[in-house]
Tab-separated table of C-alpha atoms in Angstrom:
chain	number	residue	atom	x	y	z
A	194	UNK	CA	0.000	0.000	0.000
A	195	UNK	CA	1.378	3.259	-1.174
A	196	UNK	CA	2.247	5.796	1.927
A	197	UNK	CA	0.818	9.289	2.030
A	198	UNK	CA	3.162	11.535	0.416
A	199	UNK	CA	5.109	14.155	3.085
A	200	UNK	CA	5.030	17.453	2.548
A	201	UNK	CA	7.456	19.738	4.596
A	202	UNK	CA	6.367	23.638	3.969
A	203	UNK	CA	8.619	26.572	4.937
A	204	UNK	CA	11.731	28.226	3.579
A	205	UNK	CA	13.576	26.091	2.090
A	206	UNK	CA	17.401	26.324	1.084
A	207	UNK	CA	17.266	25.144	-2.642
A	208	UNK	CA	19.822	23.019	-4.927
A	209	UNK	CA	24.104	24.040	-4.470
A	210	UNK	CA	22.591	27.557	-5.179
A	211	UNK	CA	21.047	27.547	-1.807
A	212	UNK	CA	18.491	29.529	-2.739
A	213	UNK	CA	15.949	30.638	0.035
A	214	UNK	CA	12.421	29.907	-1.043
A	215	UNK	CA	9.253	29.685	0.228
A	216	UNK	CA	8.326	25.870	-0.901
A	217	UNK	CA	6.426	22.812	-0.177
A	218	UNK	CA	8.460	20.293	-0.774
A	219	UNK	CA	6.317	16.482	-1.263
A	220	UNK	CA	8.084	13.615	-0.616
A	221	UNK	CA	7.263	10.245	-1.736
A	222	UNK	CA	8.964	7.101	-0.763
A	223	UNK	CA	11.985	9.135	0.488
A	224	UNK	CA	12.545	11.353	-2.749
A	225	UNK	CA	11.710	14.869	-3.350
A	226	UNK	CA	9.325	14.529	-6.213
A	227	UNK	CA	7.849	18.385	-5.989
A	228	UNK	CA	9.064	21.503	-4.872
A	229	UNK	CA	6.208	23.913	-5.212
A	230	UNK	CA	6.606	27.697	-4.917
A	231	UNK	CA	3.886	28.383	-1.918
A	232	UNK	CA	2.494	31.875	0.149
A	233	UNK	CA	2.568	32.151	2.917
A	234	UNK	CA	4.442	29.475	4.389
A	235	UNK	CA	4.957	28.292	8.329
A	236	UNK	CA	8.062	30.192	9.938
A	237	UNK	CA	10.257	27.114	9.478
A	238	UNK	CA	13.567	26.907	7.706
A	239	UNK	CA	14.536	23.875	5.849
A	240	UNK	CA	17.872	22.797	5.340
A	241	UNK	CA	19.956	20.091	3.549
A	242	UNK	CA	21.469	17.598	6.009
A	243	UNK	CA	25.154	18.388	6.574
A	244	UNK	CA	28.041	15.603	5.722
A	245	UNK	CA	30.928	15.939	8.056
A	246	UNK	CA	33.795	15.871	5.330
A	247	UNK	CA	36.499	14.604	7.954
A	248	UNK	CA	36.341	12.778	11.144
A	249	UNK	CA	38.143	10.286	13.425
A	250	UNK	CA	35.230	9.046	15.477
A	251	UNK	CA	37.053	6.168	16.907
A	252	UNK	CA	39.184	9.054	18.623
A	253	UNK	CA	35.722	9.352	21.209
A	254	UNK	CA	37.404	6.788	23.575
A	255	UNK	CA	39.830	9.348	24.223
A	256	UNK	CA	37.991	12.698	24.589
A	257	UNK	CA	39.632	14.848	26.335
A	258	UNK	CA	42.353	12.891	27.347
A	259	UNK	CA	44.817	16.159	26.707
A	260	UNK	CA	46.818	18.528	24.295
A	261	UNK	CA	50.353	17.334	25.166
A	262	UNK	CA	52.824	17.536	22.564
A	263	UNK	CA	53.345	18.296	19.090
A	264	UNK	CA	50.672	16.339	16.113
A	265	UNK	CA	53.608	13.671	15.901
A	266	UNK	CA	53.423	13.006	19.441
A	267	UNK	CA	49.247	13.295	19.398
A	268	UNK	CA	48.213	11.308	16.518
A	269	UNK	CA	50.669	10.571	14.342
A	270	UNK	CA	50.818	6.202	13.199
A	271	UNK	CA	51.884	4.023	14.867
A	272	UNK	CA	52.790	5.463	18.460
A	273	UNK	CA	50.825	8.932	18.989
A	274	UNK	CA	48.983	8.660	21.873
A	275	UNK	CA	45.357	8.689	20.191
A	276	UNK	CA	46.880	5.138	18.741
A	277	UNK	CA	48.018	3.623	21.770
A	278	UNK	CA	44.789	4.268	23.126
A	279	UNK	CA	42.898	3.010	20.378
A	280	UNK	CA	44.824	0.118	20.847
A	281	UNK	CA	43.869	-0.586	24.443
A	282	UNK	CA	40.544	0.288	24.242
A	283	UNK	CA	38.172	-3.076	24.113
A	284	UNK	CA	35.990	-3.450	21.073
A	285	UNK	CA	32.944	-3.013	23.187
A	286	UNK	CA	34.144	0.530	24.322
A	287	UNK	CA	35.226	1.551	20.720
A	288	UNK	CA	31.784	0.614	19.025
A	289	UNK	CA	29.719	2.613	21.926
A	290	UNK	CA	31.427	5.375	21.795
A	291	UNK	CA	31.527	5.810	18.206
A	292	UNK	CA	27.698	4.731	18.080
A	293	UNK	CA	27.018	7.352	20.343
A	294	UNK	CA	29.063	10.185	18.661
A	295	UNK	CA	27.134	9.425	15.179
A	296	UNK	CA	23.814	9.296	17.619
A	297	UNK	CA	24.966	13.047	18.600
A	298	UNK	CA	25.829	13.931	14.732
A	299	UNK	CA	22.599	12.968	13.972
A	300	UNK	CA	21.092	15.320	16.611
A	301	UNK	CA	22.778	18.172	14.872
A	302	UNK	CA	21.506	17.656	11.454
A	303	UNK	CA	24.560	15.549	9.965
A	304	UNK	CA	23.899	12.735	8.465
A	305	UNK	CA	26.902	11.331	7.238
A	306	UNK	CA	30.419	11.821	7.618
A	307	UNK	CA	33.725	10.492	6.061
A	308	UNK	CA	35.762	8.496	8.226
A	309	UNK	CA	39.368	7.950	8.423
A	310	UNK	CA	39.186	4.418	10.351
A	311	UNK	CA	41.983	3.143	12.299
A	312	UNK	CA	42.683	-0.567	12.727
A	313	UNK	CA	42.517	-2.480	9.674
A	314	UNK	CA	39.211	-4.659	8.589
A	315	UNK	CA	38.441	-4.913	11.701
A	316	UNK	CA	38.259	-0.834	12.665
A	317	UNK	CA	35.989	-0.628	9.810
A	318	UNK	CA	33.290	-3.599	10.746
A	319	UNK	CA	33.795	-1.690	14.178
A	320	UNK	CA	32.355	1.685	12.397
A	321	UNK	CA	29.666	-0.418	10.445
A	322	UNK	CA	28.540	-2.195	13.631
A	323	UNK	CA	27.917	0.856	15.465
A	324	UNK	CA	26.273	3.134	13.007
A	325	UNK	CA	23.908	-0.446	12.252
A	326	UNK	CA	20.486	0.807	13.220
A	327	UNK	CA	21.145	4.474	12.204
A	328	UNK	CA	19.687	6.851	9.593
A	329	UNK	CA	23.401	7.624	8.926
A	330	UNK	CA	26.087	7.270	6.234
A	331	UNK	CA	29.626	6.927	7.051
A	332	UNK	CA	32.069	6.820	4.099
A	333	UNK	CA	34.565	5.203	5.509
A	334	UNK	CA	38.376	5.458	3.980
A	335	UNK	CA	40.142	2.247	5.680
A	336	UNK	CA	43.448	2.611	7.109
A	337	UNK	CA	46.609	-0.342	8.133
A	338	UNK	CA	44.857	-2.533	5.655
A	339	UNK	CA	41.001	-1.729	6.089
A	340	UNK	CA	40.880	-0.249	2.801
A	341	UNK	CA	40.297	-3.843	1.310
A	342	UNK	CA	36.915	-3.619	2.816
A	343	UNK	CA	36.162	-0.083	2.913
A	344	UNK	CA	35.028	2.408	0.684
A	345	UNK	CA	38.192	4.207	0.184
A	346	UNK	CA	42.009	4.000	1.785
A	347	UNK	CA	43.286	7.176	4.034
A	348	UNK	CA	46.803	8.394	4.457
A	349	UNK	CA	47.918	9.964	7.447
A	350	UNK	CA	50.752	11.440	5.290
A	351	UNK	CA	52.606	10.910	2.411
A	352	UNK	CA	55.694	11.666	4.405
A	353	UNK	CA	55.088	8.877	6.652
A	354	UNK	CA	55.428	5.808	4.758
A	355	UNK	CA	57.830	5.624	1.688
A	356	UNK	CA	55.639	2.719	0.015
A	357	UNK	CA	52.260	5.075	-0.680
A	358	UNK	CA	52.477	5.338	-4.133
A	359	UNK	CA	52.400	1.477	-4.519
A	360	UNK	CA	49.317	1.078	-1.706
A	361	UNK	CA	47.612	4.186	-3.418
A	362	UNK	CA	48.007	2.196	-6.852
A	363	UNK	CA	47.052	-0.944	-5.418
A	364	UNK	CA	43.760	1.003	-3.844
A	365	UNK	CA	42.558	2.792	-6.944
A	366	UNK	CA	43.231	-0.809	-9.116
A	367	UNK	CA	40.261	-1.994	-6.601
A	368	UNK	CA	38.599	1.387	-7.267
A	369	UNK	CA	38.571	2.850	-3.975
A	370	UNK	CA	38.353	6.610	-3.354
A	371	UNK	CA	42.190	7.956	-2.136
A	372	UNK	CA	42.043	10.543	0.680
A	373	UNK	CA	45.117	12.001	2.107
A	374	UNK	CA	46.571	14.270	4.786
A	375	UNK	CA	48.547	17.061	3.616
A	376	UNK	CA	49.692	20.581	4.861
A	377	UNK	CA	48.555	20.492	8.429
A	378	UNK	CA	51.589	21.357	9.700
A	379	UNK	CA	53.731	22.931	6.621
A	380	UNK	CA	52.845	22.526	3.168
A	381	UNK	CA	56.073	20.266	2.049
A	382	UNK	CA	53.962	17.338	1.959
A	383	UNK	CA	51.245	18.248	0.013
A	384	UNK	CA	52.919	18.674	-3.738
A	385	UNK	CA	53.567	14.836	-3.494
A	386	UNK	CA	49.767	14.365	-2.374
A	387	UNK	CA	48.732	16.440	-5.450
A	388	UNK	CA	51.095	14.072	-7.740
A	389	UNK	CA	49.090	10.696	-6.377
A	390	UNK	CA	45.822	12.588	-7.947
A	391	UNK	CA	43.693	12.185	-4.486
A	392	UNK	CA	40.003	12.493	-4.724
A	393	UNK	CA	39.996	13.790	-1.331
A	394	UNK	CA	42.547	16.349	0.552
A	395	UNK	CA	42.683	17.066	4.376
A	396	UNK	CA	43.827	19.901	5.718
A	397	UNK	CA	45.498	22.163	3.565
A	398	UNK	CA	46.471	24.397	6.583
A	399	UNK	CA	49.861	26.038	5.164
A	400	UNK	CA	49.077	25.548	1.052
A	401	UNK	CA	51.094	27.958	-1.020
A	402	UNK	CA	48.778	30.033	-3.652
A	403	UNK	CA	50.519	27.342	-6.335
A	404	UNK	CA	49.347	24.338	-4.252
A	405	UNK	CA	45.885	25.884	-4.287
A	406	UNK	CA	45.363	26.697	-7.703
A	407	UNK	CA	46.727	23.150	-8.713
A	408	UNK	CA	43.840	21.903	-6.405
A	409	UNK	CA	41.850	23.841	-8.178
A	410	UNK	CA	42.931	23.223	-11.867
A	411	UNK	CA	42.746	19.416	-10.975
A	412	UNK	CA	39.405	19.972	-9.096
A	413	UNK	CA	40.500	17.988	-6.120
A	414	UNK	CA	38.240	18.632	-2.706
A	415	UNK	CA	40.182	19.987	0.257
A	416	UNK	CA	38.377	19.426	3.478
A	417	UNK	CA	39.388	21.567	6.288
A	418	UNK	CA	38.620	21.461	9.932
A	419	UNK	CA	39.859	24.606	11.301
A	420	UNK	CA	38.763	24.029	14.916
A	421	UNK	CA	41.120	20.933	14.696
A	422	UNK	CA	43.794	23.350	13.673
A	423	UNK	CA	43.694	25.868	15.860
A	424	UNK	CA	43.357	23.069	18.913
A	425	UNK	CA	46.256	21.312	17.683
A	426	UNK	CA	48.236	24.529	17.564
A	427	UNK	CA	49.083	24.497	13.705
A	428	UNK	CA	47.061	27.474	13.134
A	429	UNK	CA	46.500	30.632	15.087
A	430	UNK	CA	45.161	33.294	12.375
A	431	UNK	CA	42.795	33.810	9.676
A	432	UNK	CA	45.443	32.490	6.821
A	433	UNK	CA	45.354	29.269	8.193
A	434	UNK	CA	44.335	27.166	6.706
A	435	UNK	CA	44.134	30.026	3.997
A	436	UNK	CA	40.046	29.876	2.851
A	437	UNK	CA	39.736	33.533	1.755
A	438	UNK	CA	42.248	32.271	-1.108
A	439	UNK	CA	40.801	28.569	-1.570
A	440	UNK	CA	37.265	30.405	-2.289
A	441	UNK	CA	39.381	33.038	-4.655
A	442	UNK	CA	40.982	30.171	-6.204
A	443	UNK	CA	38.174	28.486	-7.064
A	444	UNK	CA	38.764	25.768	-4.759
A	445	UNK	CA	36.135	22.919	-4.087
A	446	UNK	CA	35.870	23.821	-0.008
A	447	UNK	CA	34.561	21.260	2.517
A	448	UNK	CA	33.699	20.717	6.130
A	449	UNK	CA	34.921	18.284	8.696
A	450	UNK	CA	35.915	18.204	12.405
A	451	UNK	CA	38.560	15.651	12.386
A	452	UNK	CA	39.304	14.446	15.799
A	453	UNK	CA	36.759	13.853	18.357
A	454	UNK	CA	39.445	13.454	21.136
A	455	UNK	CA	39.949	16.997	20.806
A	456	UNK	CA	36.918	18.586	18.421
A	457	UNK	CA	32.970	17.942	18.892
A	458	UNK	CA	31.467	16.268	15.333
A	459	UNK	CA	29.171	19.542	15.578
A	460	UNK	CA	29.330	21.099	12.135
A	461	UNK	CA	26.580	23.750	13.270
A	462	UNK	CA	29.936	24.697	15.977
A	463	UNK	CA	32.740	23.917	13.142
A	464	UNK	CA	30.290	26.934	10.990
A	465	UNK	CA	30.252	29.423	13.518
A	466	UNK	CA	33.849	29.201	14.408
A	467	UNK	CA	34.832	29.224	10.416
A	468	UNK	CA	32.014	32.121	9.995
A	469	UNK	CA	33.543	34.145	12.720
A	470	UNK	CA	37.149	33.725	12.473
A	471	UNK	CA	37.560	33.737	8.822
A	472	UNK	CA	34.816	35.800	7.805
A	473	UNK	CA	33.628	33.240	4.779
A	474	UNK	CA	30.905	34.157	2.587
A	475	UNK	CA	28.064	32.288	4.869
A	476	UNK	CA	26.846	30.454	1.427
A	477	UNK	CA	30.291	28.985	0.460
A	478	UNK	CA	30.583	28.214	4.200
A	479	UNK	CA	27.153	26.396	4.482
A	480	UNK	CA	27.596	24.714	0.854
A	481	UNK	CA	30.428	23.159	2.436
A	482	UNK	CA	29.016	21.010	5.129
A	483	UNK	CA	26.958	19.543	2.846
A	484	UNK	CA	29.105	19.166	-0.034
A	485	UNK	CA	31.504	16.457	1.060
A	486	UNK	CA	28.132	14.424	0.679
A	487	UNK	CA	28.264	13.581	-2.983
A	488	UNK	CA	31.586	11.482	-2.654
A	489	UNK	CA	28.967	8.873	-1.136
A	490	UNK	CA	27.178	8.964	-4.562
A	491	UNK	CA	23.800	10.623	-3.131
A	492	UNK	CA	23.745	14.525	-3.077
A	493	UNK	CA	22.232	15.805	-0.001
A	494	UNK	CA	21.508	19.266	-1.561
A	495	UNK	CA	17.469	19.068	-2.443
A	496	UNK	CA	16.313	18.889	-5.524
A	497	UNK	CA	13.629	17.714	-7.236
A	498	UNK	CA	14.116	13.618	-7.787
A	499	UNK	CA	16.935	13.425	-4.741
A	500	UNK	CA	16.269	11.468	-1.245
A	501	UNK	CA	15.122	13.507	0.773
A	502	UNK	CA	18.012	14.546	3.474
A	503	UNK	CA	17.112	17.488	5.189
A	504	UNK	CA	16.130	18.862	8.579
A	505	UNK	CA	13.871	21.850	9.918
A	506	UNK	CA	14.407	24.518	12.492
A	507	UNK	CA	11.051	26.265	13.663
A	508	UNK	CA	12.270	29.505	13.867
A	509	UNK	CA	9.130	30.698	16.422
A	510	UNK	CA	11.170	28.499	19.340
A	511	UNK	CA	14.070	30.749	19.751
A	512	UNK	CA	15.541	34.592	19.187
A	513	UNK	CA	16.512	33.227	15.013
A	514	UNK	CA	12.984	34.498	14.175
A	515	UNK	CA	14.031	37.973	14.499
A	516	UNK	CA	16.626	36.984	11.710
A	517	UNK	CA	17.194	39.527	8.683
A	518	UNK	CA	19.594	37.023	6.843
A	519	UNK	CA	18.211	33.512	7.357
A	520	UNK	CA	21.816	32.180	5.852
A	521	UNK	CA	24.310	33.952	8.374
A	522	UNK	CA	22.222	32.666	11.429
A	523	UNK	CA	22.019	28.999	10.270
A	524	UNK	CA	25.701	29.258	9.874
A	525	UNK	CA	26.247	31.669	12.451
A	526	UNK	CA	23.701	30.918	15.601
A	527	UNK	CA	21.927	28.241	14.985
A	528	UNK	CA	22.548	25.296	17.054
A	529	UNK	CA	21.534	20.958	17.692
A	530	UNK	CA	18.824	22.354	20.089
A	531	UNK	CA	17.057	24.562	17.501
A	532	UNK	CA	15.976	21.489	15.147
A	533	UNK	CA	12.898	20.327	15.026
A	534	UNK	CA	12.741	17.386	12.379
A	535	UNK	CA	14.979	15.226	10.836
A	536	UNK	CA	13.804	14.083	7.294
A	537	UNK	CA	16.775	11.738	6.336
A	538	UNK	CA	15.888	9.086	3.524
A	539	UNK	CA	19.479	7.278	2.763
């Protein structure tokens, strides 16, 4: 028997565009098949779900366990200290706490994320087993041999392993997505990143403008996580990483959080830190929390004949309905607490 179709009516933020409409948008079977123009609409905004571009959520068994050291010392393969406690952690511990970090992503409107996944095959059944159950999609990018059975294989670092160019080769032979660490703490890794022709760049914190516009030429995505930066100590002003000139560049800009040891998976908190510190136009800013979401083959941005993957914020249950500029609140002010529905069909 054929469901009633849903209908979700307010102001909707429409296509990459982002557009700000007032819409009813009918949804049938989990796709958008109608987005009507409609006057006057309920004082809700709508918003496409958010995909967390970066993250380490296996890092939640160690939240807050302290900034000691230099990123070598922190998290750096094999011997940082976010590995050695990933390594005594039981599997038990690991899966809850990464269940219940996606549970709190979820809360906040994300609903998937891209995963660099520490211990082999069996980090990444780890990940699958606890976001089982979920409306969620990690894309996960397998690590120490997990890339067999992942989605995609992530490098900490090309400087960290001599062999990469035959384990990237070896990896894109099986057609999985390549997604590498580079610049986040100089930039004299990241030409011999660009070389291996990534489909996925973290980081980026000290690019050069020729770095950038090679990016660009070669459209490869740079996710960057400036909270991360800034926590870890590789960045302490508005040129790092540099977005004013990724956005001049042309660059493909996304959104992650990267560590949960050290950074909440809250991209509404990764927005208004980005917003206020680097002063990015709010729409390239929001475009880029929801971006990263079409390496997972199903755009999150809505349009007509998509899965539906958005949320709503009734603006009437807070101060945001005094709002002149819908677009800098959301990415601004608006928090986890302000949602009122999730509408995630993945």
């Amino acid at each position: 028997m054929k469901k009633n179709p849903l209908i979700v009516s307010g102001h909707a933020f429409l296509g990459e565009e982002l557009a700000l409409l007032p819409v009813d948008i009918i949804i049938e079977d989990g796709i958008i098949t109608a987005i009507e123009e409609s006057a006057p609409v309920p004082p809700v905004w709508i918003c496409p779900a958010f995909f967390n571009a970066h993250t380490h959520i296996g890092d939640t068994i160690a939240m807050d366990c302290g900034i000691n050291g230099d990123l070598v010392a922190l998290v750096t393969p094999p011997d940082g200290l976010k590995h050695r406690l990933l390594a005594a952690a039981s599997h038990q511990d690991l899966v809850r706490g990464m269940h219940l970090s996606i549970k709190g992503m979820i809360a906040g409107g994300t609903a998937g994320c891209a995963d660099f996944r520490e211990g082999g095959a069996g980090g990444v059944s780890a990940l699958r087993e606890a976001a089982s159950g979920l409306l969620f999609q990690p894309f996960i990018f397998g690590r120490e041999g997990g890339q067999g059975v992942a989605e995609g294989l992530g490098i900490s670092s090309i400087r960290d392993n001599s062999s990469f160019e035959t384990i990237v080769a070896d990896a894109r032979r099986k057609g999985k997505k390549i997604a590498m660490h580079a610049g986040e703490k100089d930039a004299e890794d990241i030409d011999d990143a660009i070389a291996l022709e990534p489909d996925l760049l973290i980081h980026c914190t000290h690019a050069t403008k020729k770095q950038l516009r090679e990016c660009s030429d070669r459209q490869i995505p740079i996710a960057v996580c400036p909270r991360s930066n800034w926590a870890l100590g590789v960045a302490s002003s508005s040129g790092h990483p540099p977005l004013k000139l990724m956005q001049d560049l042309g660059c493909r800009i996304l959104l992650g959080t990267d560590n949960v040891m050290f950074v909440p998976p809250d991209m509404f908190s990764e927005m208004s830190f980005t917003s206020t510190v680097y002063r990015i136009d709010p729409k390239v800013l929001l475009r880029a929390a929801i971006q990263g979401s079409e390496m997972t083959g199903t755009s999150f941005f809505i349009r007509k004949g998509q899965r539906a993957n958005l949320f709503t914020i009734d603006t009437t249950r807070s101060s945001l309905c005094f709002s002149r500029d819908p677009l800098t609140s959301l990415t601004k002010r608006a928090s986890s607490c302000q949602i009122a529905n999730n509408v995630f069909n993945l």
